[in-house]
Amino acid sequence: MLTLYHFWSSTCSRRVRICLAEKQIEWQSRHVDIAKKMEQLEPWYQKLNANGVVPTIDHDGNLVIESNIIIQYLDEAFPGPSLTPEDPLERARMRELFDRFEQVVHANINVISYNRRHLPRVQHLSDDERRAMIMKKGDADKRRIMLERLQHGVSEEDEARAEARLANVLDELEAMLDGRDWLLGDDFSLADISIAPFIERFEANRLDRLVDFSVRPRLGTWWTRLQARAGFREAYAFTDPDAPDA
Ligand SMILES: N[C@@H](CCC(=O)N[C@@H](CS)C(=O)NCC(=O)O)C(=O)O
């Protein structure tokens, strides 16, 4: 049995849900509320994922964390169409992209999301309560970043620098898509899955310059193609189970 610990709107959880849908793997949901209840910081969850973040999978009692590692695991452990290129060099390219998507894209969208999404979630807490919450986090590097943000906030300059770094990555993707349907060639792969939720997040955060596809037309065509996939639509159909009208 496969259980996914995830949060409905988390980019990294969406990565895994797209992969599960593409591979048509059966799974059971354990929704972890990282917004209101901050369940990711609870001791029971940090026993599963010491970094105190979603997603985590439990496959027949075996835990796997890190969304890019989870999707590789799912692709290798389950039957169905392979989402990994056969050529070793293309596999290396895929892992390079994973690294950029995590180190550059995820890190910088977090900067931009701070004022828009993260702060409103803790608006009701005092500074001391926010500090206490951050200190619950197992990951020391994340704790340091969060404490720094609590102290200094995120400025417009920080946001502009982050947006410029994101734009650089999108330029690279635009160049990669020259003459190809998907990031690694003719076949849809885990690389396409890995970046998809972030493109959607740029749209949701109204980062209009990043999603102005007249500037990056190949990316625009790729994005339309990707959103039309049944796997993408299924993953995005998972909405907030705690919403009043859910
Ligand atoms: N590198 C991790 C990052 C996971 C991550 O940052 N998850 C976010 C949601 S997308 C989270 O749980 N945030 C809550 C928190 O940091 O407290 C992965 O790819 O799984």
mmCIF file of C-alpha atoms and ligand atoms in Angstrom:
data_model
loop_
_atom_site.group_PDB
_atom_site.id
_atom_site.type_symbol
_atom_site.label_atom_id
_atom_site.label_comp_id
_atom_site.label_asym_id
_atom_site.label_seq_id
_atom_site.Cartn_x
_atom_site.Cartn_y
_atom_site.Cartn_z
ATOM 1 C CA MET A 1 0.000 0.000 0.000
ATOM 2 C CA LEU A 2 1.178 3.487 -0.755
ATOM 3 C CA THR A 3 0.290 6.417 1.486
ATOM 4 C CA LEU A 4 1.087 9.977 0.487
ATOM 5 C CA TYR A 5 1.501 12.557 3.219
ATOM 6 C CA HIS A 6 0.853 15.805 1.417
ATOM 7 C CA PHE A 7 -0.820 19.192 1.402
ATOM 8 C CA TRP A 8 -3.306 20.040 -1.307
ATOM 9 C CA SER A 9 -1.642 23.219 -2.662
ATOM 10 C CA SER A 10 2.006 22.407 -1.982
ATOM 11 C CA THR A 11 4.132 22.496 -5.124
ATOM 12 C CA CYS A 12 6.211 19.510 -4.019
ATOM 13 C CA SER A 13 3.084 17.500 -3.175
ATOM 14 C CA ARG A 14 1.668 18.321 -6.591
ATOM 15 C CA ARG A 15 4.831 16.995 -8.192
ATOM 16 C CA VAL A 16 4.202 13.648 -6.557
ATOM 17 C CA ARG A 17 0.467 13.634 -7.315
ATOM 18 C CA ILE A 18 1.135 14.296 -11.021
ATOM 19 C CA CYS A 19 3.588 11.388 -11.081
ATOM 20 C CA LEU A 20 1.139 9.073 -9.290
ATOM 21 C CA ALA A 21 -1.577 9.985 -11.778
ATOM 22 C CA GLU A 22 0.693 9.604 -14.815
ATOM 23 C CA LYS A 23 1.802 6.164 -13.626
ATOM 24 C CA GLN A 24 -1.758 5.304 -12.551
ATOM 25 C CA ILE A 25 -0.574 4.182 -9.138
ATOM 26 C CA GLU A 26 -3.181 3.615 -6.434
ATOM 27 C CA TRP A 27 -2.536 5.590 -3.293
ATOM 28 C CA GLN A 28 -4.187 6.684 -0.116
ATOM 29 C CA SER A 29 -4.157 10.262 1.045
ATOM 30 C CA ARG A 30 -3.024 11.521 4.423
ATOM 31 C CA HIS A 31 -3.527 15.256 4.212
ATOM 32 C CA VAL A 32 -1.073 17.184 6.388
ATOM 33 C CA ASP A 33 -2.275 20.719 7.074
ATOM 34 C CA ILE A 34 0.879 22.863 6.756
ATOM 35 C CA ALA A 35 -1.113 26.114 6.780
ATOM 36 C CA LYS A 36 -3.545 26.376 9.686
ATOM 37 C CA LYS A 37 -2.662 23.438 11.928
ATOM 38 C CA MET A 38 1.090 23.333 11.053
ATOM 39 C CA GLU A 39 0.928 19.549 11.333
ATOM 40 C CA GLN A 40 4.287 19.230 9.567
ATOM 41 C CA LEU A 41 5.918 20.420 12.792
ATOM 42 C CA GLU A 42 4.206 17.870 15.003
ATOM 43 C CA PRO A 43 6.540 15.235 16.503
ATOM 44 C CA TRP A 44 4.543 12.397 14.901
ATOM 45 C CA TYR A 45 5.149 13.884 11.440
ATOM 46 C CA GLN A 46 8.790 14.787 11.996
ATOM 47 C CA LYS A 47 9.346 11.120 12.896
ATOM 48 C CA LEU A 48 8.350 10.365 9.314
ATOM 49 C CA ASN A 49 10.128 13.333 7.727
ATOM 50 C CA ALA A 50 12.864 14.831 9.879
ATOM 51 C CA ASN A 51 12.882 17.998 7.733
ATOM 52 C CA GLY A 52 9.318 18.779 8.765
ATOM 53 C CA VAL A 53 8.084 19.296 5.211
ATOM 54 C CA VAL A 54 5.655 17.580 2.857
ATOM 55 C CA PRO A 55 5.563 15.327 0.920
ATOM 56 C CA THR A 56 6.518 11.928 2.327
ATOM 57 C CA ILE A 57 5.479 8.540 1.015
ATOM 58 C CA ASP A 58 5.085 5.333 2.943
ATOM 59 C CA HIS A 59 5.300 2.379 0.590
ATOM 60 C CA ASP A 60 4.590 -0.877 2.415
ATOM 61 C CA GLY A 61 6.187 0.526 5.555
ATOM 62 C CA ASN A 62 9.163 2.125 3.787
ATOM 63 C CA LEU A 63 9.407 5.899 3.986
ATOM 64 C CA VAL A 64 10.770 8.037 1.150
ATOM 65 C CA ILE A 65 11.148 11.820 1.372
ATOM 66 C CA GLU A 66 12.162 14.621 -1.029
ATOM 67 C CA SER A 67 9.708 15.072 -3.875
ATOM 68 C CA ASN A 68 12.247 14.698 -6.701
ATOM 69 C CA ILE A 69 13.543 11.507 -5.110
ATOM 70 C CA ILE A 70 9.997 10.262 -4.521
ATOM 71 C CA ILE A 71 9.040 10.668 -8.182
ATOM 72 C CA GLN A 72 12.177 8.829 -9.285
ATOM 73 C CA TYR A 73 11.371 6.058 -6.808
ATOM 74 C CA LEU A 74 7.784 5.793 -8.068
ATOM 75 C CA ASP A 75 8.944 5.656 -11.671
ATOM 76 C CA GLU A 76 11.422 2.892 -10.919
ATOM 77 C CA ALA A 77 9.347 0.861 -8.462
ATOM 78 C CA PHE A 78 6.060 0.763 -10.379
ATOM 79 C CA PRO A 79 5.137 -0.545 -13.821
ATOM 80 C CA GLY A 80 3.673 1.602 -16.550
ATOM 81 C CA PRO A 81 5.272 3.935 -19.040
ATOM 82 C CA SER A 82 8.745 4.988 -17.955
ATOM 83 C CA LEU A 83 9.085 8.696 -17.262
ATOM 84 C CA THR A 84 12.891 8.574 -17.264
ATOM 85 C CA PRO A 85 15.003 8.788 -20.429
ATOM 86 C CA GLU A 86 16.999 5.694 -21.359
ATOM 87 C CA ASP A 87 20.117 7.534 -22.406
ATOM 88 C CA PRO A 88 22.515 8.009 -19.430
ATOM 89 C CA LEU A 89 23.407 11.511 -20.571
ATOM 90 C CA GLU A 90 19.740 12.534 -20.727
ATOM 91 C CA ARG A 91 19.296 11.029 -17.253
ATOM 92 C CA ALA A 92 22.150 13.209 -16.068
ATOM 93 C CA ARG A 93 20.433 16.223 -17.673
ATOM 94 C CA MET A 94 17.243 15.290 -15.819
ATOM 95 C CA ARG A 95 19.059 15.207 -12.469
ATOM 96 C CA GLU A 96 20.752 18.519 -13.247
ATOM 97 C CA LEU A 97 17.301 19.981 -13.810
ATOM 98 C CA PHE A 98 16.018 18.518 -10.516
ATOM 99 C CA ASP A 99 18.882 20.251 -8.790
ATOM 100 C CA ARG A 100 18.141 23.602 -10.409
ATOM 101 C CA PHE A 101 14.415 23.277 -9.781
ATOM 102 C CA GLU A 102 15.042 22.688 -6.088
ATOM 103 C CA GLN A 103 18.050 24.906 -5.402
ATOM 104 C CA VAL A 104 17.072 27.820 -7.618
ATOM 105 C CA VAL A 105 13.372 27.658 -8.477
ATOM 106 C CA HIS A 106 11.965 26.396 -5.189
ATOM 107 C CA ALA A 107 14.343 28.502 -3.093
ATOM 108 C CA ASN A 108 13.449 31.686 -4.969
ATOM 109 C CA ILE A 109 9.704 31.133 -5.220
ATOM 110 C CA ASN A 110 9.811 30.738 -1.430
ATOM 111 C CA VAL A 111 11.257 34.255 -1.194
ATOM 112 C CA ILE A 112 8.436 35.612 -3.336
ATOM 113 C CA SER A 113 5.759 33.578 -1.568
ATOM 114 C CA TYR A 114 6.766 34.821 1.881
ATOM 115 C CA ASN A 115 4.735 38.058 1.939
ATOM 116 C CA ARG A 116 1.963 36.723 -0.300
ATOM 117 C CA ARG A 117 1.294 33.257 1.113
ATOM 118 C CA HIS A 118 3.425 32.395 4.141
ATOM 119 C CA LEU A 119 2.983 35.507 6.306
ATOM 120 C CA PRO A 120 -0.836 35.548 6.123
ATOM 121 C CA ARG A 121 -0.827 32.001 7.541
ATOM 122 C CA VAL A 122 0.839 33.180 10.774
ATOM 123 C CA GLN A 123 -0.729 36.620 11.012
ATOM 124 C CA HIS A 124 -2.631 35.641 14.158
ATOM 125 C CA LEU A 125 0.569 34.672 16.038
ATOM 126 C CA SER A 126 2.842 37.000 18.046
ATOM 127 C CA ASP A 127 6.552 37.215 17.138
ATOM 128 C CA ASP A 128 7.376 34.973 20.108
ATOM 129 C CA GLU A 129 4.825 32.409 18.979
ATOM 130 C CA ARG A 130 6.232 32.534 15.455
ATOM 131 C CA ARG A 131 9.766 32.042 16.801
ATOM 132 C CA ALA A 132 8.614 29.084 18.920
ATOM 133 C CA MET A 133 6.966 27.577 15.868
ATOM 134 C CA ILE A 134 10.145 27.950 13.791
ATOM 135 C CA MET A 135 12.223 26.339 16.549
ATOM 136 C CA LYS A 136 10.101 23.201 16.218
ATOM 137 C CA LYS A 137 11.506 22.655 12.725
ATOM 138 C CA GLY A 138 13.985 19.779 12.551
ATOM 139 C CA ASP A 139 15.988 21.201 9.637
ATOM 140 C CA ALA A 140 18.613 23.615 11.039
ATOM 141 C CA ASP A 141 19.215 25.419 7.708
ATOM 142 C CA LYS A 142 15.512 26.021 7.224
ATOM 143 C CA ARG A 143 15.287 27.280 10.815
ATOM 144 C CA ARG A 144 18.060 29.807 10.136
ATOM 145 C CA ILE A 145 16.375 31.085 6.948
ATOM 146 C CA MET A 146 12.983 31.333 8.658
ATOM 147 C CA LEU A 147 14.381 33.188 11.671
ATOM 148 C CA GLU A 148 16.176 35.615 9.364
ATOM 149 C CA ARG A 149 12.938 36.267 7.477
ATOM 150 C CA LEU A 150 11.059 36.734 10.751
ATOM 151 C CA GLN A 151 13.602 39.334 11.828
ATOM 152 C CA HIS A 152 14.134 41.224 8.570
ATOM 153 C CA GLY A 153 11.163 40.301 6.401
ATOM 154 C CA VAL A 154 11.458 40.048 2.609
ATOM 155 C CA SER A 155 12.002 43.343 0.835
ATOM 156 C CA GLU A 156 10.910 44.378 -2.647
ATOM 157 C CA GLU A 157 14.592 44.147 -3.677
ATOM 158 C CA ASP A 158 14.784 40.560 -2.385
ATOM 159 C CA GLU A 159 11.659 39.735 -4.397
ATOM 160 C CA ALA A 160 13.061 41.379 -7.535
ATOM 161 C CA ARG A 161 16.341 39.446 -7.228
ATOM 162 C CA ALA A 162 14.397 36.214 -6.758
ATOM 163 C CA GLU A 163 12.240 36.947 -9.806
ATOM 164 C CA ALA A 164 15.348 37.586 -11.915
ATOM 165 C CA ARG A 165 16.810 34.205 -10.880
ATOM 166 C CA LEU A 166 13.518 32.521 -11.837
ATOM 167 C CA ALA A 167 13.502 34.317 -15.185
ATOM 168 C CA ASN A 168 17.009 32.950 -15.901
ATOM 169 C CA VAL A 169 15.820 29.391 -15.384
ATOM 170 C CA LEU A 170 12.800 29.981 -17.638
ATOM 171 C CA ASP A 171 15.164 31.298 -20.340
ATOM 172 C CA GLU A 172 17.138 28.069 -20.065
ATOM 173 C CA LEU A 173 13.954 26.020 -20.420
ATOM 174 C CA GLU A 174 12.889 28.072 -23.457
ATOM 175 C CA ALA A 175 16.250 27.275 -25.085
ATOM 176 C CA MET A 176 15.937 23.565 -24.211
ATOM 177 C CA LEU A 177 12.515 23.373 -25.853
ATOM 178 C CA ASP A 178 13.886 24.358 -29.266
ATOM 179 C CA GLY A 179 12.625 21.643 -31.647
ATOM 180 C CA ARG A 180 11.274 19.424 -28.841
ATOM 181 C CA ASP A 181 7.877 18.810 -27.306
ATOM 182 C CA TRP A 182 9.181 18.096 -23.808
ATOM 183 C CA LEU A 183 12.148 19.259 -21.770
ATOM 184 C CA LEU A 184 14.233 16.161 -22.431
ATOM 185 C CA GLY A 185 13.123 15.399 -25.988
ATOM 186 C CA ASP A 186 10.143 13.735 -27.627
ATOM 187 C CA ASP A 187 8.948 11.992 -24.476
ATOM 188 C CA PHE A 188 7.233 13.470 -21.444
ATOM 189 C CA SER A 189 9.443 12.872 -18.407
ATOM 190 C CA LEU A 190 9.904 13.469 -14.702
ATOM 191 C CA ALA A 191 11.682 16.725 -15.607
ATOM 192 C CA ASP A 192 8.411 18.127 -17.005
ATOM 193 C CA ILE A 193 6.575 16.953 -13.895
ATOM 194 C CA SER A 194 9.146 18.421 -11.559
ATOM 195 C CA ILE A 195 8.812 22.011 -12.811
ATOM 196 C CA ALA A 196 5.080 22.050 -13.672
ATOM 197 C CA PRO A 197 3.731 23.046 -10.223
ATOM 198 C CA PHE A 198 6.090 25.996 -10.129
ATOM 199 C CA ILE A 199 4.877 27.397 -13.440
ATOM 200 C CA GLU A 200 1.351 27.174 -12.045
ATOM 201 C CA ARG A 201 2.559 28.884 -8.844
ATOM 202 C CA PHE A 202 4.005 31.762 -10.908
ATOM 203 C CA GLU A 203 0.552 32.185 -12.440
ATOM 204 C CA ALA A 204 -1.206 31.933 -9.065
ATOM 205 C CA ASN A 205 1.167 34.498 -7.553
ATOM 206 C CA ARG A 206 0.495 36.856 -10.498
ATOM 207 C CA LEU A 207 4.141 36.913 -11.524
ATOM 208 C CA ASP A 208 2.977 38.168 -14.886
ATOM 209 C CA ARG A 209 6.422 38.792 -16.355
ATOM 210 C CA LEU A 210 7.418 35.176 -15.747
ATOM 211 C CA VAL A 211 4.318 33.788 -17.419
ATOM 212 C CA ASP A 212 4.188 36.226 -20.309
ATOM 213 C CA PHE A 213 4.466 33.528 -22.954
ATOM 214 C CA SER A 214 4.840 36.036 -25.779
ATOM 215 C CA VAL A 215 8.394 36.377 -24.407
ATOM 216 C CA ARG A 216 8.951 32.612 -24.175
ATOM 217 C CA PRO A 217 6.590 31.115 -26.767
ATOM 218 C CA ARG A 218 8.035 27.592 -26.715
ATOM 219 C CA LEU A 219 7.498 27.462 -22.968
ATOM 220 C CA GLY A 220 3.918 28.658 -23.503
ATOM 221 C CA THR A 221 3.182 25.861 -25.981
ATOM 222 C CA TRP A 222 4.816 23.300 -23.678
ATOM 223 C CA TRP A 223 2.723 24.604 -20.741
ATOM 224 C CA THR A 224 -0.539 24.305 -22.688
ATOM 225 C CA ARG A 225 0.428 20.782 -23.733
ATOM 226 C CA LEU A 226 1.305 19.821 -20.178
ATOM 227 C CA GLN A 227 -1.890 21.181 -18.631
ATOM 228 C CA ALA A 228 -3.929 19.157 -21.109
ATOM 229 C CA ARG A 229 -2.526 15.876 -19.782
ATOM 230 C CA ALA A 230 -4.937 13.754 -17.771
ATOM 231 C CA GLY A 231 -2.261 13.253 -15.105
ATOM 232 C CA PHE A 232 -1.893 16.982 -14.555
ATOM 233 C CA ARG A 233 -5.640 17.520 -14.368
ATOM 234 C CA GLU A 234 -6.086 14.632 -11.935
ATOM 235 C CA ALA A 235 -3.353 15.950 -9.640
ATOM 236 C CA TYR A 236 -4.856 19.425 -9.605
ATOM 237 C CA ALA A 237 -8.329 18.052 -8.957
ATOM 238 C CA PHE A 238 -7.204 17.268 -5.407
ATOM 239 C CA THR A 239 -8.429 20.360 -3.580
ATOM 240 C CA ASP A 240 -8.478 21.419 0.064
ATOM 241 C CA PRO A 241 -10.290 18.604 1.924
ATOM 242 C CA ASP A 242 -10.890 20.980 4.861
ATOM 243 C CA ALA A 243 -12.519 23.715 2.780
ATOM 244 C CA PRO A 244 -16.094 24.396 3.972
ATOM 245 C CA ASP A 245 -17.590 23.391 0.612
ATOM 246 C CA ALA A 246 -15.224 20.449 -0.007
HETATM 247 N N1 LIG B 1 13.016 19.592 -0.900
HETATM 248 C C1 LIG B 1 11.746 19.236 -0.323
HETATM 249 C C2 LIG B 1 11.007 20.515 -0.046
HETATM 250 C C3 LIG B 1 9.674 20.270 0.614
HETATM 251 C C4 LIG B 1 8.993 21.564 1.047
HETATM 252 O O1 LIG B 1 9.612 22.619 1.203
HETATM 253 N N2 LIG B 1 7.673 21.448 1.245
HETATM 254 C C5 LIG B 1 6.886 22.582 1.637
HETATM 255 C C6 LIG B 1 5.603 22.619 0.832
HETATM 256 S S1 LIG B 1 5.931 22.739 -0.906
HETATM 257 C C7 LIG B 1 6.525 22.482 3.107
HETATM 258 O O2 LIG B 1 6.252 21.415 3.626
HETATM 259 N N3 LIG B 1 6.498 23.629 3.769
HETATM 260 C C8 LIG B 1 6.120 23.740 5.148
HETATM 261 C C9 LIG B 1 7.233 24.218 5.994
HETATM 262 O O3 LIG B 1 8.337 24.512 5.475
HETATM 263 O O4 LIG B 1 7.042 24.320 7.216
HETATM 264 C C10 LIG B 1 10.983 18.331 -1.282
HETATM 265 O O5 LIG B 1 11.183 18.462 -2.493
HETATM 266 O O6 LIG B 1 10.217 17.451 -0.848
#
